Short mmCIF file of N, CA and C in Angstrom, two decimals:
data_model
loop_
_atom_site.label_atom_id
_atom_site.label_comp_id
_atom_site.label_asym_id
_atom_site.label_seq_id
_atom_site.Cartn_x
_atom_site.Cartn_y
_atom_site.Cartn_z
N MET A 6 80.48 102.81 94.67
CA MET A 6 80.93 102.80 93.56
C MET A 6 79.93 103.64 92.84
N VAL A 7 80.27 105.04 92.01
CA VAL A 7 79.02 105.80 91.52
C VAL A 7 79.71 105.76 90.05
N THR A 8 78.48 105.45 88.99
CA THR A 8 78.99 105.57 87.91
C THR A 8 78.17 106.67 87.20
N SER A 9 78.33 107.03 86.07
CA SER A 9 77.79 108.08 85.48
C SER A 9 77.28 107.43 83.96
N SER A 10 76.35 107.53 83.65
CA SER A 10 75.35 107.38 82.42
C SER A 10 75.85 108.27 81.12
N ALA A 11 76.50 109.62 81.30
CA ALA A 11 76.81 110.39 80.53
C ALA A 11 77.72 109.89 79.63
N PRO A 12 77.95 110.14 78.46
CA PRO A 12 78.78 109.59 77.25
C PRO A 12 80.05 110.46 77.74
N PRO A 13 81.49 109.60 77.25
CA PRO A 13 82.39 110.38 77.77
C PRO A 13 82.64 111.34 76.52
N MET A 14 83.39 112.68 77.41
CA MET A 14 83.84 113.86 76.63
C MET A 14 84.53 113.49 75.19
N ALA A 15 84.29 114.17 74.38
CA ALA A 15 85.06 113.71 72.81
C ALA A 15 85.96 114.85 72.92
N VAL A 16 87.29 114.33 72.65
CA VAL A 16 88.03 115.42 72.48
C VAL A 16 88.60 115.68 71.20
N THR A 17 88.31 117.51 71.26
CA THR A 17 88.40 117.98 69.91
C THR A 17 90.01 118.82 69.99
N ARG A 18 89.93 118.48 68.53
CA ARG A 18 91.52 118.83 68.00
C ARG A 18 90.96 120.23 67.14
N ASN A 19 91.87 121.34 67.27
CA ASN A 19 92.18 122.28 66.43
C ASN A 19 92.97 122.05 65.44
N PRO A 20 92.34 122.19 64.13
CA PRO A 20 93.15 121.95 62.83
C PRO A 20 94.55 122.73 62.68
N GLY A 21 94.47 124.05 63.10
CA GLY A 21 95.63 124.96 63.30
C GLY A 21 96.96 124.25 63.90
N THR A 22 96.42 123.43 65.03
CA THR A 22 97.54 122.99 66.10
C THR A 22 98.58 122.15 65.73
N GLN A 23 97.88 121.18 64.40
CA GLN A 23 99.06 120.46 63.90
C GLN A 23 100.07 121.13 62.97
N ALA A 24 99.41 122.21 62.16
CA ALA A 24 100.09 122.93 61.73
C ALA A 24 101.39 123.52 61.95
N SER A 25 100.68 124.48 63.07
CA SER A 25 101.51 125.35 63.89
C SER A 25 102.84 124.38 64.65
N THR A 26 102.43 123.39 64.92
CA THR A 26 103.40 122.35 65.44
C THR A 26 104.57 122.09 64.56
N HIS A 27 104.22 121.67 63.62
CA HIS A 27 105.21 121.49 62.16
C HIS A 27 105.91 122.71 62.24
N VAL A 28 105.35 124.12 62.15
CA VAL A 28 106.12 125.06 61.61
C VAL A 28 106.90 125.17 62.75
N ILE A 29 106.73 125.06 64.43
CA ILE A 29 107.37 125.60 65.28
C ILE A 29 109.04 124.10 65.11
N THR A 30 108.07 123.49 64.80
CA THR A 30 109.46 122.09 64.31
C THR A 30 110.73 122.70 63.22
N TYR A 31 110.06 123.04 62.00
CA TYR A 31 110.76 123.73 61.21
C TYR A 31 111.59 124.74 61.52
N LEU A 32 111.04 125.57 62.24
CA LEU A 32 111.64 126.70 63.04
C LEU A 32 113.00 126.32 64.05
N LYS A 33 112.57 124.99 65.02
CA LYS A 33 113.72 124.56 65.65
C LYS A 33 114.88 124.04 64.94
N PHE A 34 114.99 123.49 63.74
CA PHE A 34 115.79 122.95 62.97
C PHE A 34 116.32 123.87 61.92
N ALA A 35 115.73 124.84 61.75
CA ALA A 35 116.63 125.99 60.81
C ALA A 35 117.38 126.86 61.93
N GLY A 36 116.85 127.13 63.17
CA GLY A 36 117.81 127.15 64.19
C GLY A 36 118.97 126.56 64.49
N LEU A 37 118.93 125.62 64.57
CA LEU A 37 120.02 124.43 65.04
C LEU A 37 120.62 124.98 63.57
N GLY A 38 120.36 124.64 62.48
CA GLY A 38 121.02 124.71 61.26
C GLY A 38 121.74 125.97 61.16
N LEU A 39 121.04 127.20 61.58
CA LEU A 39 121.84 128.37 61.59
C LEU A 39 123.27 128.68 62.62
N LEU A 40 122.95 127.93 63.70
CA LEU A 40 123.78 127.51 64.66
C LEU A 40 125.10 126.58 64.24
N ILE A 41 124.66 125.71 63.45
CA ILE A 41 125.94 124.91 62.93
C ILE A 41 126.52 125.78 61.94
N VAL A 42 125.86 126.50 61.07
CA VAL A 42 126.63 127.40 60.13
C VAL A 42 127.20 128.37 60.72
N ALA A 43 126.88 128.88 61.81
CA ALA A 43 127.67 130.03 62.69
C ALA A 43 128.95 129.33 62.84
N LEU A 44 128.80 128.25 63.66
CA LEU A 44 129.97 127.52 64.28
C LEU A 44 131.05 127.43 63.04
N TYR A 45 130.96 126.65 61.82
CA TYR A 45 131.47 126.42 60.99
C TYR A 45 131.74 127.29 59.75
N TRP A 46 131.39 128.65 59.92
CA TRP A 46 131.63 129.22 58.80
C TRP A 46 133.10 129.76 58.44
N GLN A 47 134.07 129.46 59.12
CA GLN A 47 135.42 129.60 58.72
C GLN A 47 135.90 128.04 58.24
N VAL A 48 135.32 126.98 58.78
CA VAL A 48 135.97 125.91 58.37
C VAL A 48 135.19 125.37 56.95
N LEU A 49 134.00 125.60 56.75
CA LEU A 49 133.45 125.14 55.34
C LEU A 49 134.15 125.80 54.20
N PRO A 50 134.51 127.35 54.07
CA PRO A 50 135.09 128.00 52.91
C PRO A 50 136.47 127.38 52.94
N SER A 51 137.32 127.06 53.90
CA SER A 51 138.32 126.36 53.64
C SER A 51 138.79 125.14 52.99
N MET A 52 137.73 124.27 53.62
CA MET A 52 137.35 122.99 52.98
C MET A 52 136.88 122.92 51.50
N ILE A 53 136.10 124.00 51.14
CA ILE A 53 135.59 123.71 49.86
C ILE A 53 136.72 124.35 48.86
N LEU A 54 137.51 125.09 49.36
CA LEU A 54 138.74 125.79 48.69
C LEU A 54 139.97 124.70 48.67
N ASP A 55 140.15 123.83 49.45
CA ASP A 55 141.16 122.32 49.01
C ASP A 55 140.34 121.48 47.91
N TRP A 56 138.82 121.43 48.49
CA TRP A 56 138.45 120.29 47.22
C TRP A 56 138.44 121.02 45.84
N TRP A 57 138.51 122.31 45.53
CA TRP A 57 138.77 123.16 44.60
C TRP A 57 140.34 122.99 44.30
N THR A 58 141.46 123.28 45.23
CA THR A 58 142.42 123.44 44.57
C THR A 58 143.42 122.13 44.85
N GLU A 59 143.04 121.14 45.73
CA GLU A 59 143.81 119.70 45.66
C GLU A 59 143.10 118.85 44.98
N GLU A 60 143.71 118.15 44.20
CA GLU A 60 143.41 117.20 43.19
C GLU A 60 143.05 116.11 44.29
N GLY A 61 143.67 115.63 45.13
CA GLY A 61 143.15 114.20 45.83
C GLY A 61 141.87 114.25 46.57
N TYR A 62 141.25 115.83 46.64
CA TYR A 62 140.12 115.71 47.55
C TYR A 62 139.03 116.56 46.59
N SER A 63 139.26 116.60 45.38
CA SER A 63 138.23 116.69 44.32
C SER A 63 136.92 116.23 44.70
N TYR A 64 137.06 115.00 45.19
CA TYR A 64 135.85 114.19 45.47
C TYR A 64 134.64 114.95 46.41
N GLY A 65 135.08 115.61 47.25
CA GLY A 65 134.19 116.20 48.50
C GLY A 65 133.44 117.05 47.65
N PHE A 66 133.28 117.36 46.59
CA PHE A 66 132.21 118.14 45.86
C PHE A 66 131.22 116.97 45.25
N LEU A 67 131.46 115.64 45.47
CA LEU A 67 130.45 114.67 44.89
C LEU A 67 129.47 114.17 46.28
N VAL A 68 130.39 114.35 47.38
CA VAL A 68 129.97 113.85 48.28
C VAL A 68 128.39 114.48 48.94
N PRO A 69 128.42 115.48 49.04
CA PRO A 69 127.07 116.14 49.89
C PRO A 69 126.24 116.17 48.63
N PRO A 70 126.11 116.02 47.42
CA PRO A 70 124.96 116.02 46.82
C PRO A 70 124.46 114.67 46.52
N LEU A 71 125.65 113.44 46.68
CA LEU A 71 125.12 112.32 46.44
C LEU A 71 124.43 111.76 47.94
N ALA A 72 124.84 112.13 48.89
CA ALA A 72 124.25 111.78 50.25
C ALA A 72 122.73 112.39 50.14
N PHE A 73 122.66 113.69 49.70
CA PHE A 73 121.47 114.35 49.36
C PHE A 73 119.95 113.61 48.75
N TYR A 74 120.95 113.12 47.55
CA TYR A 74 120.39 112.20 46.61
C TYR A 74 119.53 110.89 47.21
N ILE A 75 120.77 110.44 47.84
CA ILE A 75 120.21 109.07 48.56
C ILE A 75 119.18 109.16 49.35
N ALA A 76 119.23 110.04 50.27
CA ALA A 76 118.60 110.45 51.42
C ALA A 76 117.29 110.59 50.56
N TRP A 77 116.95 111.58 49.46
CA TRP A 77 115.61 112.01 48.87
C TRP A 77 115.13 110.48 48.45
N GLN A 78 115.71 109.42 47.70
CA GLN A 78 115.34 108.49 47.14
C GLN A 78 114.72 107.82 48.52
N GLN A 79 115.26 107.59 49.58
CA GLN A 79 114.98 106.63 50.42
C GLN A 79 113.97 107.63 51.56
N ARG A 80 113.12 108.99 51.11
CA ARG A 80 112.50 109.66 52.08
C ARG A 80 111.44 108.64 52.79
N ALA A 81 110.57 108.00 51.68
CA ALA A 81 109.51 107.55 52.17
C ALA A 81 110.19 106.33 53.15
N ARG A 82 110.92 105.78 53.14
CA ARG A 82 111.38 104.79 54.08
C ARG A 82 111.78 105.53 55.27
N ILE A 83 112.62 106.43 55.12
CA ILE A 83 113.26 106.79 56.29
C ILE A 83 111.94 107.91 56.94
N ALA A 84 111.00 108.04 56.51
CA ALA A 84 109.86 108.97 57.31
C ALA A 84 108.98 107.83 57.89
N ALA A 85 108.84 106.60 57.39
CA ALA A 85 108.56 105.34 58.00
C ALA A 85 108.84 104.91 59.47
N VAL A 86 109.95 105.41 59.40
CA VAL A 86 110.91 104.96 60.93
C VAL A 86 110.64 105.80 62.02
N PRO A 87 109.97 105.12 63.01
CA PRO A 87 109.49 106.42 64.01
C PRO A 87 110.69 106.73 64.68
N ALA A 88 111.01 108.50 64.84
CA ALA A 88 111.99 108.43 65.66
C ALA A 88 111.96 108.33 67.06
N ARG A 89 113.05 107.93 67.80
CA ARG A 89 113.21 107.54 69.06
C ARG A 89 114.30 108.06 69.51
N PRO A 90 113.77 109.25 70.23
CA PRO A 90 114.93 110.45 70.64
C PRO A 90 116.18 109.38 71.60
N ASP A 91 117.23 109.70 71.74
CA ASP A 91 118.22 109.08 72.50
C ASP A 91 119.32 110.08 73.20
N MET A 92 119.16 110.61 74.23
CA MET A 92 120.19 111.56 75.09
C MET A 92 121.56 111.35 74.65
N ARG A 93 121.81 109.79 74.81
CA ARG A 93 123.09 109.13 74.40
C ARG A 93 123.91 109.88 73.20
N GLY A 94 123.53 110.37 72.36
CA GLY A 94 123.79 111.22 71.04
C GLY A 94 124.23 112.26 71.61
N LEU A 95 124.02 112.97 72.68
CA LEU A 95 124.80 113.91 73.36
C LEU A 95 126.20 114.06 73.48
N ILE A 96 126.54 112.53 73.72
CA ILE A 96 128.15 111.96 74.06
C ILE A 96 128.73 112.66 73.07
N LEU A 97 128.25 111.82 71.74
CA LEU A 97 129.04 112.35 70.25
C LEU A 97 129.02 113.48 70.02
N ILE A 98 127.96 114.35 70.57
CA ILE A 98 127.72 115.60 70.04
C ILE A 98 128.78 116.64 71.00
N ALA A 99 129.07 116.10 72.13
CA ALA A 99 130.10 116.87 72.98
C ALA A 99 131.29 116.29 72.13
N GLY A 100 131.67 114.82 72.17
CA GLY A 100 132.99 114.94 71.31
C GLY A 100 133.42 115.60 70.35
N ALA A 101 131.99 115.61 69.07
CA ALA A 101 132.30 116.73 68.21
C ALA A 101 132.54 118.01 68.66
N CYS A 102 132.07 118.68 69.42
CA CYS A 102 132.48 120.23 69.94
C CYS A 102 133.88 119.87 70.55
N LEU A 103 134.41 119.10 70.92
CA LEU A 103 135.72 118.78 71.64
C LEU A 103 136.69 118.56 70.37
N ALA A 104 136.49 118.07 69.42
CA ALA A 104 137.30 117.64 68.52
C ALA A 104 137.38 118.91 67.67
N PHE A 105 136.10 119.84 67.53
CA PHE A 105 136.38 121.07 66.57
C PHE A 105 137.33 122.14 67.83
N LEU A 106 136.92 122.03 69.09
CA LEU A 106 137.71 123.01 69.71
C LEU A 106 139.44 122.75 69.32
N ALA A 107 139.47 121.57 69.83
CA ALA A 107 140.91 120.74 69.48
C ALA A 107 141.41 121.34 67.86
N GLY A 108 140.87 121.09 67.04
CA GLY A 108 141.19 121.42 65.72
C GLY A 108 141.47 123.29 65.45
N LYS A 109 140.75 124.28 66.24
CA LYS A 109 140.81 125.14 66.13
C LYS A 109 141.74 125.84 67.05
N LEU A 110 141.81 125.58 67.99
CA LEU A 110 143.24 125.84 68.89
C LEU A 110 144.35 125.01 68.18
N GLY A 111 144.20 124.23 67.89
CA GLY A 111 145.37 123.21 67.82
C GLY A 111 146.16 123.53 66.09
N VAL A 112 145.06 124.66 65.63
CA VAL A 112 145.39 124.82 64.19
C VAL A 112 145.81 123.63 63.14
N GLU A 113 144.79 122.25 63.44
CA GLU A 113 144.45 121.33 62.67
C GLU A 113 143.08 121.40 61.76
N ASP A 114 143.07 121.34 60.58
CA ASP A 114 142.04 121.30 59.84
C ASP A 114 141.65 120.18 60.10
N PHE A 115 141.96 118.99 59.87
CA PHE A 115 141.45 117.74 59.58
C PHE A 115 140.23 117.75 61.12
N LEU A 116 140.81 117.61 62.21
CA LEU A 116 140.20 117.68 63.23
C LEU A 116 138.37 118.77 63.50
N SER A 117 138.89 120.10 62.73
CA SER A 117 137.52 120.66 62.66
C SER A 117 137.09 120.63 61.66
N ARG A 118 137.50 119.51 60.49
CA ARG A 118 136.56 119.30 59.34
C ARG A 118 135.82 118.12 59.95
N ILE A 119 136.35 117.08 60.58
CA ILE A 119 135.74 115.90 60.70
C ILE A 119 134.53 116.09 62.09
N SER A 120 135.17 117.27 62.72
CA SER A 120 133.70 117.59 63.48
C SER A 120 132.67 117.33 63.08
N LEU A 121 132.53 118.07 62.02
CA LEU A 121 131.13 118.40 61.37
C LEU A 121 130.41 117.19 61.14
N VAL A 122 131.34 116.02 60.44
CA VAL A 122 130.49 114.45 60.26
C VAL A 122 130.30 114.42 61.68
N ILE A 123 130.82 114.16 62.49
CA ILE A 123 130.80 113.35 63.76
C ILE A 123 129.37 114.13 64.67
N LEU A 124 129.56 115.87 64.45
CA LEU A 124 128.59 116.24 64.78
C LEU A 124 127.07 116.16 64.39
N LEU A 125 127.05 115.94 62.74
CA LEU A 125 125.83 115.77 62.22
C LEU A 125 125.29 114.42 62.55
N ALA A 126 126.23 113.16 62.86
CA ALA A 126 126.12 112.21 63.05
C ALA A 126 125.36 111.97 64.62
N GLY A 127 125.84 112.73 65.42
CA GLY A 127 125.58 112.67 66.57
C GLY A 127 123.73 113.56 66.93
N LEU A 128 123.63 114.45 66.20
CA LEU A 128 122.43 115.11 66.02
C LEU A 128 121.67 113.93 65.31
N VAL A 129 121.61 113.24 64.60
CA VAL A 129 120.81 112.41 63.92
C VAL A 129 120.43 111.30 65.21
N TRP A 130 121.37 110.72 65.92
CA TRP A 130 121.46 110.04 67.17
C TRP A 130 120.89 110.34 68.48
N THR A 131 120.77 111.92 68.82
CA THR A 131 120.07 112.25 69.55
C THR A 131 118.75 112.74 69.24
N PHE A 132 118.32 112.90 67.90
CA PHE A 132 116.68 113.19 67.54
C PHE A 132 115.95 112.15 66.98
N TRP A 133 116.67 111.36 66.47
CA TRP A 133 115.69 110.00 65.70
C TRP A 133 116.18 108.68 66.32
N GLY A 134 117.37 108.89 66.90
CA GLY A 134 117.58 107.42 67.97
C GLY A 134 118.91 106.45 66.92
N PHE A 135 119.12 105.39 67.47
CA PHE A 135 120.19 104.90 67.02
C PHE A 135 120.21 103.97 65.91
N ASP A 136 118.51 103.41 66.21
CA ASP A 136 118.45 101.97 65.39
C ASP A 136 118.08 102.31 64.09
#
């Protein structure tokens, strides 16, 4: 067995690599967000109109800001949990797409609207894991 007395080569990192990786990640999420907006561009305005005109649905205006506020307050705790991508989340995403399609083809507003919530849950499961 031949051994070398030379020190191991140091791995140097380019400081710009980490920053460019973050930019690419943000661009991927922005692209995914744009796809979701493109898919739901007809559903969201009608849902907001129902929130505005139907007294029983007016709480809908409180849910998104409240959810974002809670997520913002817990951001340090959320960021401390390591992401464990899980491809089983794609099953939930497929179910959301089927619900959306059934809602659009069957002119059923509830299915197309609830599919957004299911889709968001599936995306979280797929990219960050279930734990």
